[in-house]
Short mmCIF file of C-alpha atoms in Angstrom, two decimals:
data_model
loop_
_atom_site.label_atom_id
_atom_site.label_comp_id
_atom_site.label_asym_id
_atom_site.label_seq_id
_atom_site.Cartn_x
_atom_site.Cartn_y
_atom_site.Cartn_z
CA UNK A 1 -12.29 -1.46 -30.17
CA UNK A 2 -12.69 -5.41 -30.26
CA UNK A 3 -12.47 -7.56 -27.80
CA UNK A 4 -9.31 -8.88 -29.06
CA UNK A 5 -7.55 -5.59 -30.24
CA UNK A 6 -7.98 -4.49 -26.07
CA UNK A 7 -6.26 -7.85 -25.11
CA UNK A 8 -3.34 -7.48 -27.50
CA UNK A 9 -2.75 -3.75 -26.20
CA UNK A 10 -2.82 -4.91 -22.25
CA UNK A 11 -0.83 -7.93 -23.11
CA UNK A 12 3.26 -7.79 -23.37
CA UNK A 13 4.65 -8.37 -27.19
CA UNK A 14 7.23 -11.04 -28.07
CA UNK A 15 9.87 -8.20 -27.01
CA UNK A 16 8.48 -8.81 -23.27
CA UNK A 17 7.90 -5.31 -22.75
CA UNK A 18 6.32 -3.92 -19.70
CA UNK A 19 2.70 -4.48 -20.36
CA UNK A 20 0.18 -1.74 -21.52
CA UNK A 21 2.98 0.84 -20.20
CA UNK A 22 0.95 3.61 -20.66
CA UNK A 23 -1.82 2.45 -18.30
CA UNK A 24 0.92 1.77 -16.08
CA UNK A 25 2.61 4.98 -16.44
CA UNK A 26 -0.97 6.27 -15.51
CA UNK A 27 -1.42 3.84 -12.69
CA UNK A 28 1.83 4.79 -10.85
CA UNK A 29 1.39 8.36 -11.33
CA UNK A 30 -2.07 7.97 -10.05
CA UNK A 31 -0.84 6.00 -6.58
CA UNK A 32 2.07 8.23 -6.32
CA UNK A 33 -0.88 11.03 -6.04
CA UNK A 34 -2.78 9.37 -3.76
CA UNK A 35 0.65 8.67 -1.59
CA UNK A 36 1.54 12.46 -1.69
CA UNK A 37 -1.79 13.76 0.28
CA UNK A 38 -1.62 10.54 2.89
CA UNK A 39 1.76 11.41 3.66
CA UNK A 40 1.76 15.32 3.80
CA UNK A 41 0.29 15.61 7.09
CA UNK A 42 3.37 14.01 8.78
CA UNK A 43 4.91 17.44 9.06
CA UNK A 44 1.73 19.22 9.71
CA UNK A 45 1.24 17.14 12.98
CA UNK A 46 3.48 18.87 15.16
CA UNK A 47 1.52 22.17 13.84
CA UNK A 48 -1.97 20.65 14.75
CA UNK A 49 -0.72 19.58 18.22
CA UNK A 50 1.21 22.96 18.95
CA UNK A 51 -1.91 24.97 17.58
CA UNK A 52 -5.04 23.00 18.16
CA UNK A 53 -3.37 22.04 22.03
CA UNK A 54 -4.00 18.10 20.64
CA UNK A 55 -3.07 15.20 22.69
CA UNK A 56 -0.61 12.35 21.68
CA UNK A 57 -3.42 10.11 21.36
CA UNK A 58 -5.56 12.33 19.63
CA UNK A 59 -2.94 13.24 17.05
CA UNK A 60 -2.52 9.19 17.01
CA UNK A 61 -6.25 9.78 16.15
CA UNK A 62 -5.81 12.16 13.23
CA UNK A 63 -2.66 10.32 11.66
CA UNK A 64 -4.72 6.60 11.76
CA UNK A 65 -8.01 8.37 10.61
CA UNK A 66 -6.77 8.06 6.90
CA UNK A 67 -6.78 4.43 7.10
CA UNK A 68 -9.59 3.91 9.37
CA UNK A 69 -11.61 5.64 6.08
CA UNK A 70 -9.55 3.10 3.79
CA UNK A 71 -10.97 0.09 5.57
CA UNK A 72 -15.21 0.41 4.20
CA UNK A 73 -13.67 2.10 1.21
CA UNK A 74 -11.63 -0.97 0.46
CA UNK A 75 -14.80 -3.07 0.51
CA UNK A 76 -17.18 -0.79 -1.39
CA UNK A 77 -14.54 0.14 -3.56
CA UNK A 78 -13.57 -3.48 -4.35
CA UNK A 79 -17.76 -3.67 -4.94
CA UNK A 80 -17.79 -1.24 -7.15
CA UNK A 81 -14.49 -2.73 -9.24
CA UNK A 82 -16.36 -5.49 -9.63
CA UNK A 83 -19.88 -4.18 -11.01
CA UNK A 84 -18.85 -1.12 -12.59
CA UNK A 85 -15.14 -1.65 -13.51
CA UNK A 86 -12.00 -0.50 -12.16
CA UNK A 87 -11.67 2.90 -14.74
CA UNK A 88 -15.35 4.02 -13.08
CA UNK A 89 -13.97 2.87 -9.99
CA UNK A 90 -10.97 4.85 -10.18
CA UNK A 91 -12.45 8.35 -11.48
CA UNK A 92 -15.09 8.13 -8.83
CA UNK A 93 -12.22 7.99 -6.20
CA UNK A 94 -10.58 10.94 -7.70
CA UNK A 95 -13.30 13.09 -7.06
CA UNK A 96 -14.57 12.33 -4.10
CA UNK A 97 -10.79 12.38 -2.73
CA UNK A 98 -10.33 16.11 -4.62
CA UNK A 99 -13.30 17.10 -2.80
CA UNK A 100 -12.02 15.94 0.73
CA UNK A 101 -8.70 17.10 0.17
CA UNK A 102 -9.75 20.51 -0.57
CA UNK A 103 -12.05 20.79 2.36
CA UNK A 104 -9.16 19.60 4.54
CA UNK A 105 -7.03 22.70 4.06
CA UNK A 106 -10.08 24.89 5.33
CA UNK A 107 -10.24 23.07 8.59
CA UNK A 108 -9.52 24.31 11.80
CA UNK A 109 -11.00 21.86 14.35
CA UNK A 110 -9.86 18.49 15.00
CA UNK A 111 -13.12 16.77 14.52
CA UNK A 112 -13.32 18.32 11.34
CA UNK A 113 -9.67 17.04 10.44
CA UNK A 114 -10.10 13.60 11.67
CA UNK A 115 -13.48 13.35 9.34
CA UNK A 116 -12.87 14.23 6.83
CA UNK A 117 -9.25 12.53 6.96
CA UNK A 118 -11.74 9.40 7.30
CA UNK A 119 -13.38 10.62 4.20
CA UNK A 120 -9.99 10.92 1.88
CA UNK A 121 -9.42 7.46 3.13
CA UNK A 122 -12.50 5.99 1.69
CA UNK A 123 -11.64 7.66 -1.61
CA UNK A 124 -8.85 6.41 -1.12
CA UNK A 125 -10.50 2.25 -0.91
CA UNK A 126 -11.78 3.18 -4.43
CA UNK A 127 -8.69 4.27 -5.85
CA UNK A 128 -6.33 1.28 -5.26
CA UNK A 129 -9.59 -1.01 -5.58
CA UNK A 130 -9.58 0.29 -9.15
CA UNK A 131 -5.92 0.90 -9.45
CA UNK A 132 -4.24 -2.24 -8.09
CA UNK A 133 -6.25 -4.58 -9.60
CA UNK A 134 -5.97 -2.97 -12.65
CA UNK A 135 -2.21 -2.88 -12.75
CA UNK A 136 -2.25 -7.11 -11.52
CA UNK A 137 -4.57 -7.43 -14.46
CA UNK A 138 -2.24 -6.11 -17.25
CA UNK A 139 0.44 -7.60 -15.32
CA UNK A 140 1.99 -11.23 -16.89
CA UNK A 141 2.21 -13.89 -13.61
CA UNK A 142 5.76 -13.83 -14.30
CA UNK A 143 6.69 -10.64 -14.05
CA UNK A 144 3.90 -9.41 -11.20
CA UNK A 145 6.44 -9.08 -8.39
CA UNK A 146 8.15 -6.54 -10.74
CA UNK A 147 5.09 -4.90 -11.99
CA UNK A 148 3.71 -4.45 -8.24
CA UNK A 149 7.17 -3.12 -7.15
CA UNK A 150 7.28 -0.22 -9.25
CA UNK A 151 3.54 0.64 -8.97
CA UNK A 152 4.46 0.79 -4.84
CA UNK A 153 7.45 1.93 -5.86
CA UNK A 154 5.59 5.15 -7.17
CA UNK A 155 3.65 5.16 -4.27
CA UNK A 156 6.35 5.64 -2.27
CA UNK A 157 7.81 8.26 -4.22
CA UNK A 158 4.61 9.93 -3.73
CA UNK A 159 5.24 9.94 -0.10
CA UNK A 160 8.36 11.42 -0.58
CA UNK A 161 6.29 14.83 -2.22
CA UNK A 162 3.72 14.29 0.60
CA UNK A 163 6.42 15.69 3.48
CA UNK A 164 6.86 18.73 0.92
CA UNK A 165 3.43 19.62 0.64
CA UNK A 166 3.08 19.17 4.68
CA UNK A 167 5.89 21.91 4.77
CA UNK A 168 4.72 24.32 2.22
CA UNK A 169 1.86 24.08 3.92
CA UNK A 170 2.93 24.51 7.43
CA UNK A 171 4.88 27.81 5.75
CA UNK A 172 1.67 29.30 3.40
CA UNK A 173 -0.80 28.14 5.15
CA UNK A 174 -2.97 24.76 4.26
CA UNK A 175 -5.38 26.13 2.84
CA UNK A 176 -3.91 27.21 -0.87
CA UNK A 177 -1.59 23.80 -0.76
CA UNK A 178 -4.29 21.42 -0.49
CA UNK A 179 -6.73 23.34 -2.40
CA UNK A 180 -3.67 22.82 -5.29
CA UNK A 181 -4.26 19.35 -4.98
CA UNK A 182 -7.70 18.78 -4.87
CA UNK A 183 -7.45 20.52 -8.70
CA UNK A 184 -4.82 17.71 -9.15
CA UNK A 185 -7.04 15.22 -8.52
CA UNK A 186 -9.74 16.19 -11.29
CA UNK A 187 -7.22 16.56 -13.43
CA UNK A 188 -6.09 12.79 -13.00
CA UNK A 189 -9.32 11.57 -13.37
CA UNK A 190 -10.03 13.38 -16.78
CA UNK A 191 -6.60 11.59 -17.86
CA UNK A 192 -7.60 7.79 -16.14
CA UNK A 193 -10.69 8.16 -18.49
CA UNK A 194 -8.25 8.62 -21.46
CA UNK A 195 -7.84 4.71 -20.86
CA UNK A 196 -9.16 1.89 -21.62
CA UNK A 197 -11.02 -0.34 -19.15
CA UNK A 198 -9.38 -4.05 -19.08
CA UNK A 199 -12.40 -6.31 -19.57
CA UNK A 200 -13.72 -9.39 -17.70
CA UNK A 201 -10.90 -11.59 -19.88
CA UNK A 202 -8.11 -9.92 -17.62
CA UNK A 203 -9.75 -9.70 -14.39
CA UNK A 204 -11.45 -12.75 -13.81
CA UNK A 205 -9.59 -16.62 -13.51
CA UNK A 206 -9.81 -18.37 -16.13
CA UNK A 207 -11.87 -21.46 -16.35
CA UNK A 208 -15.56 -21.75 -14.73
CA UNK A 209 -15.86 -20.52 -11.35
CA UNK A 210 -16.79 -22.93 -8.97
CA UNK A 211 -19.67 -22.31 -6.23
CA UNK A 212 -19.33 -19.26 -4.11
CA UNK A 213 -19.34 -21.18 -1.36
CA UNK A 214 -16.77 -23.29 -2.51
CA UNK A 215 -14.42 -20.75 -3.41
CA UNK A 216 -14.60 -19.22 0.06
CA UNK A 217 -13.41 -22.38 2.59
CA UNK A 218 -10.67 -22.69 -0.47
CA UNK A 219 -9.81 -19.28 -0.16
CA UNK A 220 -9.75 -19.59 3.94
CA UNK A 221 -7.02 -22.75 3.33
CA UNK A 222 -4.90 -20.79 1.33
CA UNK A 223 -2.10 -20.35 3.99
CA UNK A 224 -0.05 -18.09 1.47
CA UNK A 225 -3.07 -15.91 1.74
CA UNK A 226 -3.05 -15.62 5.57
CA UNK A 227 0.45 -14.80 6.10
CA UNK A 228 0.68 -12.23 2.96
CA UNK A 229 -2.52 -11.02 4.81
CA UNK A 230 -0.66 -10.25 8.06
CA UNK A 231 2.62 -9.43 6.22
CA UNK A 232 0.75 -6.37 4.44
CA UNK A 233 -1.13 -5.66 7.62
CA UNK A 234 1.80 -5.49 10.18
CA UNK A 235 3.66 -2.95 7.59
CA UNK A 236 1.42 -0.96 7.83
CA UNK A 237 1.08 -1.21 11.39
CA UNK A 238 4.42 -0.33 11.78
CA UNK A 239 4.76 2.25 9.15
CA UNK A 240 1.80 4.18 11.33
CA UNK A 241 3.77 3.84 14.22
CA UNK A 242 7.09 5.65 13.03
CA UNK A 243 4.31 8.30 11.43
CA UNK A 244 2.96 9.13 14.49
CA UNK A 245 6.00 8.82 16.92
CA UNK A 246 9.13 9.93 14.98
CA UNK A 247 8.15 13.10 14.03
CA UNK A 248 6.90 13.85 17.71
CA UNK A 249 9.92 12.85 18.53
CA UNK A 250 12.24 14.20 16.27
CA UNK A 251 10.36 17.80 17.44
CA UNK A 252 11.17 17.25 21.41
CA UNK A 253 14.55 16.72 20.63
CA UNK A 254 14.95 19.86 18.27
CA UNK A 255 14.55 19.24 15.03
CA UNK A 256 12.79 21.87 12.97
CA UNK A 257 9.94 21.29 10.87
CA UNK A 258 12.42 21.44 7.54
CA UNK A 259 14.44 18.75 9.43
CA UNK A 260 11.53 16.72 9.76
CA UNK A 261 10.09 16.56 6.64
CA UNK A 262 13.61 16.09 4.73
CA UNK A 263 13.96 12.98 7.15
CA UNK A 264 10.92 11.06 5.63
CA UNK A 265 11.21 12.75 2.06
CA UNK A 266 15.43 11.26 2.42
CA UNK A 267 13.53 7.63 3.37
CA UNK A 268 11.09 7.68 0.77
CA UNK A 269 13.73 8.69 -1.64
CA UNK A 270 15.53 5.19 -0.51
CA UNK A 271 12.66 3.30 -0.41
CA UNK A 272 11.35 4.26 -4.28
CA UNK A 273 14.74 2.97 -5.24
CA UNK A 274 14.45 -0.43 -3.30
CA UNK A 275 11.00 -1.40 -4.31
CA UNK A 276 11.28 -2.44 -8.53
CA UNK A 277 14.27 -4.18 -7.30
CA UNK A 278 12.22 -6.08 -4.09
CA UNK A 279 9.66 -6.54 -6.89
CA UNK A 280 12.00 -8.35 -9.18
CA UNK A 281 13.90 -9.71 -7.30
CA UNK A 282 10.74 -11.61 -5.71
CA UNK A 283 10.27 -12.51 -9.10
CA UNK A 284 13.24 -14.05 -9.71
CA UNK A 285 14.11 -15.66 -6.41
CA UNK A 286 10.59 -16.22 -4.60
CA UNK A 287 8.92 -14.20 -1.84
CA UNK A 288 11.18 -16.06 1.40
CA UNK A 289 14.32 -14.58 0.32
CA UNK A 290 13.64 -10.71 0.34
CA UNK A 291 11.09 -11.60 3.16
CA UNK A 292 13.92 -12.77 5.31
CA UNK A 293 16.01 -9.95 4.60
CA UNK A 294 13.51 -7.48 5.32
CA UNK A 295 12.26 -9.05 8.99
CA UNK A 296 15.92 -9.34 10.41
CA UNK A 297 17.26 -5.75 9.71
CA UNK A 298 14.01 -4.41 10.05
CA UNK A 299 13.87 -5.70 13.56
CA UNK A 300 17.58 -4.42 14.34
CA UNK A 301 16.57 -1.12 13.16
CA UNK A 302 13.29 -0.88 15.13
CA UNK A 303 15.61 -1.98 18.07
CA UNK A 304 18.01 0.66 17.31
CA UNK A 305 15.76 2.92 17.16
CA UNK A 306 15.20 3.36 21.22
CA UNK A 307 18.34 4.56 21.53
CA UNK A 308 19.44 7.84 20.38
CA UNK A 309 18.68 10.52 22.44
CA UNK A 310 19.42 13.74 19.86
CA UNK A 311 17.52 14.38 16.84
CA UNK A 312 20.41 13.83 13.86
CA UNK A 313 21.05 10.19 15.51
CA UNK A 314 17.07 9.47 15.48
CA UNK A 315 16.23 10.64 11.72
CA UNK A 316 19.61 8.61 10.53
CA UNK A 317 18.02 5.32 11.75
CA UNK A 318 14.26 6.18 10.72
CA UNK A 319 15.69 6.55 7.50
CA UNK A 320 17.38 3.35 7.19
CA UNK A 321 13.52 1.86 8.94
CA UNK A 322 11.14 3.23 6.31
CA UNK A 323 14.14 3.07 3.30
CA UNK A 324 14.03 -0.96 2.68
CA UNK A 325 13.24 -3.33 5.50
CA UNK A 326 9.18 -3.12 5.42
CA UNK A 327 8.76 -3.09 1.67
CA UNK A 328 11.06 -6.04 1.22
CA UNK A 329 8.89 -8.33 3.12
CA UNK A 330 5.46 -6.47 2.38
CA UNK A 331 6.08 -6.04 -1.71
CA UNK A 332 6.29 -9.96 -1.46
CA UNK A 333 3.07 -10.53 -0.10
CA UNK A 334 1.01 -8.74 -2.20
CA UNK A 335 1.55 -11.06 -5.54
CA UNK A 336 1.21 -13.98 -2.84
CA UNK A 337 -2.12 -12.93 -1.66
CA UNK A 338 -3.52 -12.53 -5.23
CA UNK A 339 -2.08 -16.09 -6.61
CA UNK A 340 -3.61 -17.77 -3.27
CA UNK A 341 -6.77 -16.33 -4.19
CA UNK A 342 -6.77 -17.16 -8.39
CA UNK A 343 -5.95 -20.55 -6.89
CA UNK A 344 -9.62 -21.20 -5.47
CA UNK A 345 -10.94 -19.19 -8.25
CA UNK A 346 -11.37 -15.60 -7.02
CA UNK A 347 -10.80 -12.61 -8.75
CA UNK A 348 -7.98 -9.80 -9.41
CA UNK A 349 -10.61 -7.53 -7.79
CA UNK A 350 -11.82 -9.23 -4.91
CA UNK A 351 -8.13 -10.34 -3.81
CA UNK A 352 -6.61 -6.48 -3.81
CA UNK A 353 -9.33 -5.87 -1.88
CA UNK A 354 -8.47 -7.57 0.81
CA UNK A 355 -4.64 -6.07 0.00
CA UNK A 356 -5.90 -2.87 0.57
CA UNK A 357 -8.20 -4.06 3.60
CA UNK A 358 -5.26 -5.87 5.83
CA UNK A 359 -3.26 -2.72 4.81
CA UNK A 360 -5.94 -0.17 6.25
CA UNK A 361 -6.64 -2.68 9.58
CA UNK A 362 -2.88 -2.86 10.54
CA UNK A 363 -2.23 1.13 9.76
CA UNK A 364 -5.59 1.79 11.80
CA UNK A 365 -3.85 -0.31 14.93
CA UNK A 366 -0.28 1.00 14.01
CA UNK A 367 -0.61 4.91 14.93
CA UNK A 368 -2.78 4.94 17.82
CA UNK A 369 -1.97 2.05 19.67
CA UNK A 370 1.68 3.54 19.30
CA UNK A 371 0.67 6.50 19.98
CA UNK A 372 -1.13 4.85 23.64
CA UNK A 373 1.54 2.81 24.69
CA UNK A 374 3.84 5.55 24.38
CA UNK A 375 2.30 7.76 26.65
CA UNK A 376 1.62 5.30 29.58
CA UNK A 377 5.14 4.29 29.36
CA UNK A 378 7.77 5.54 26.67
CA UNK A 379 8.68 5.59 23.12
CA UNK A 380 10.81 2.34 23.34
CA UNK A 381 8.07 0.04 24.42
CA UNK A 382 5.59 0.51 20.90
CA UNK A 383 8.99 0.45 18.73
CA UNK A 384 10.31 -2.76 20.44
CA UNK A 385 7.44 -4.34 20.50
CA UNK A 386 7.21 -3.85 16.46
CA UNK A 387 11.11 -5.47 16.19
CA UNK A 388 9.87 -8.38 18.65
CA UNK A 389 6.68 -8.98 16.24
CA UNK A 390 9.08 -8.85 13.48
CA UNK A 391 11.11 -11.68 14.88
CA UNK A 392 8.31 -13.51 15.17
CA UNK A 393 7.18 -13.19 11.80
CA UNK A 394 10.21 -14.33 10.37
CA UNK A 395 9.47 -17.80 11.88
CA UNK A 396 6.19 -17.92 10.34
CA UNK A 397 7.64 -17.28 6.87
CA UNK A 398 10.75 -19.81 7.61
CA UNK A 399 8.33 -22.22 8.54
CA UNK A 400 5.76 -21.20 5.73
CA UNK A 401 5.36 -24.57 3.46
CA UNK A 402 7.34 -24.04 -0.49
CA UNK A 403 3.97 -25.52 -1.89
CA UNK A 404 0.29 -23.89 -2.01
CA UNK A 405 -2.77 -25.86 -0.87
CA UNK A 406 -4.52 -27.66 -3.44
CA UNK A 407 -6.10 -25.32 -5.93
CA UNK A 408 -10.40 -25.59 -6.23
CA UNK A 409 -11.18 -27.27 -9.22
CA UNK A 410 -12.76 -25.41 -11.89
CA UNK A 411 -14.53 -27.16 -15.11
CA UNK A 412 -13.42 -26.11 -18.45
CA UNK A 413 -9.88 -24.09 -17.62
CA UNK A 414 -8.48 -21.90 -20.74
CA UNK A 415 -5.45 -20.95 -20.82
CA UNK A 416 -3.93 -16.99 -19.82
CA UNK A 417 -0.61 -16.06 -20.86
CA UNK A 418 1.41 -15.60 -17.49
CA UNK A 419 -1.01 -17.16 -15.22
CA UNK A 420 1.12 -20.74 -14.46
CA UNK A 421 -1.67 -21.96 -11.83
CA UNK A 422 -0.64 -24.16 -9.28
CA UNK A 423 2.57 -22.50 -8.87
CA UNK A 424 4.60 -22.42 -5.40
CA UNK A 425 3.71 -19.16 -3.65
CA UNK A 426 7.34 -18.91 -1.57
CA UNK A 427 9.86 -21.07 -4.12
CA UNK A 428 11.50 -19.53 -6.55
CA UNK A 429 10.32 -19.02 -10.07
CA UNK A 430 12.86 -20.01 -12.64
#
């Protein structure tokens, strides 16, 4: 296939189709997979603690290991995107996460569990290394928001099969359930090598790059890039906090298992439903609208959420947490960290990795320092401290400037369909 013949099949027709939708069917299905497995041992926790006598902190431990892997896999994985591609990228994931998942099912020691947790999450770097930046790369500029929404979008869905799997295999036993999907996941990777590989036209900025040492201090200016940075991270923080704490607590007050499970599968449900619209509606109105929105009834909900004292009351309002708030201020960020970076010059690639790095960091702090400040004082003090934080990054993005910083000046710039550079990162796109 030419060179040209690969653009026209990633690029959107005159119709303005979704671009290159089966690579984009593959992609979600792919990060909706790689959701499932993160979030299928939120029902299993309560098991490990009950069985393997486990701490709170140390089942902090085990649900923040995950991301503590993601964090080196986001860098070598964003690496390997770069020198090998994002397809090679991708498949070499797969394995090494279908390998690690099936091991996990044999485990019966929490060492064993937290490593190889770690070791799932550095599959995991390479997979949305490859897989994000591949979806930004087919994606038109003006239509990213909406593109990026329903690839997390699927993501989330796949967290809402995750709690499933964590029940079947609290009920069979783990090690037939995630045995099943460590089959899955060679069975994706024969079908991501089905497609084809967007080439160097899609993932790199166009024009000549300017010195490396240029395009870093530009990139370290880039104020959208900061707060999208610490918008991704702090969802994640606080999406490993609920992980770790509601479920814990949902169990002391009496929920079963079943009850537990359904609560996040019920949230994720919600939240794969909000996300293509967050996405779009980015799109069409700019990232400080849906940020806004997000930040103030996130941090009502996280307040709300220290006071029921029976289990129905609790699962109600972690629904509502995980079903809209975070995503609508963390869906946002993502297309504003990747246009701060093609700004000064620096690639697709390079700028989801540091997506998927901020996300790993803040999910890394979220579960155990929630699980630690719970147990010297109470569940209240981690979950207001999250709605306080949120407060206080709604002033940051009211206060965020409507323009970018001055982009780093590249010689010879050719034009990209969709890629408008220079474009606010927080106004509105009409």
């Amino acid at each position: 296939m030419s060179r040209a013949e690969l653009v026209s099949r990633l690029r959107p027709g005159p119709t303005g189709a979704h671009p290159s939708e089966p690579t984009l069917r593959m992609l979600r299905v792919l990060l909706g997979f790689e959701s499932s497995l993160y979030a299928a041992v939120t029902p299993v926790l309560p098991h490990y603690a009950h069985t393997l006598h486990a701490s709170k902190p140390a089942i902090g431990l085990l649900a923040g290991a995950y991301a503590a892997g993601i964090i080196p896999g986001s860098l070598i994985g964003g690496w390997a995107a770069a020198r090998a591609g994002v397809r090679r990228t991708t498949v070499g994931g797969l394995i090494a996460f279908a390998v690690a998942g099936a091991a996990f099912g044999f485990a019966t020691d929490l060492v064993a569990l937290d490593l190889l947790r770690v070791a799932q999450g550095l599959a995991c770097g390479f997979i949305w290394g490859g897989g994000l930046a591949w979806a930004i790369a087919v994606a038109p500029r003006e239509r990213r928001g909406a593109v990026i929404g329903s690839v997390i979008g699927a993501a989330i869905f796949g967290t809402l099969i995750g709690p499933l799997l964590g029940v079947f295999a609290v009920g069979v036993g783990t090690a037939p359930v995630f045995t099943s999907v460590g089959v899955a996941a060679v069975v994706l990777a024969l079908w991501v090598r089905r497609h084809p590989d967007p080439g160097s036209a899609e993932l790199d900025v166009p024009g000549e790059p300017a010195p490396l040492r240029v395009r870093g201090r530009g990139l370290l200016a880039q104020s959208g890039l900061w707060l999208g940075a610490w918008l991704v991270l702090f969802e994640a923080m606080s999406t490993g906090a609920v992980s770790t704490l509601v479920p814990l607590r949902l169990s002391r007050l009496g929920a079963s298992g079943l009850a537990i499970g359904a609560t996040f599968v019920l949230a994720s449900a919600v939240a794969t439903l909000l996300a293509p619209v967050i996405g779009r509606a980015s799109d069409r109105h700019g990232a400080r609208r849906p940020m806004t929105v997000g930040l103030i009834s996130g941090a009502a909900l996280f307040a709300a959420m220290t006071l029921p004292g029976a289990w129905l009351p609790l699962a109600a309002v972690s629904v509502l947490v995980l079903g809209g708030p975070m995503s609508a201020f963390m869906i946002p960020a993502v297309p504003m960290m990747t246009a701060s970076a093609e700004r000064v010059g620096v690639t697709v690639v390079v700028a989801t990795s540091l997506v998927n790095l901020a996300y790993a960091v803040g999910e890394t702090i979220g579960a155990p320092t929630a699980a630690l400040l719970s147990t010297a004082s109470s569940d209240a003090v981690p979950f207001l401290s999250v709605a306080v934080l949120m407060l206080f990054s709604l002033v940051l993005v009211r206060r965020s400037r409507r323009t970018a910083a001055p982009a780093v000046a590249t010689s010879t710039p050719r034009s990209s369909p969709g890629r408008a550079a220079g474009s606010p990162l927080l106004a509105p796109r009409r």
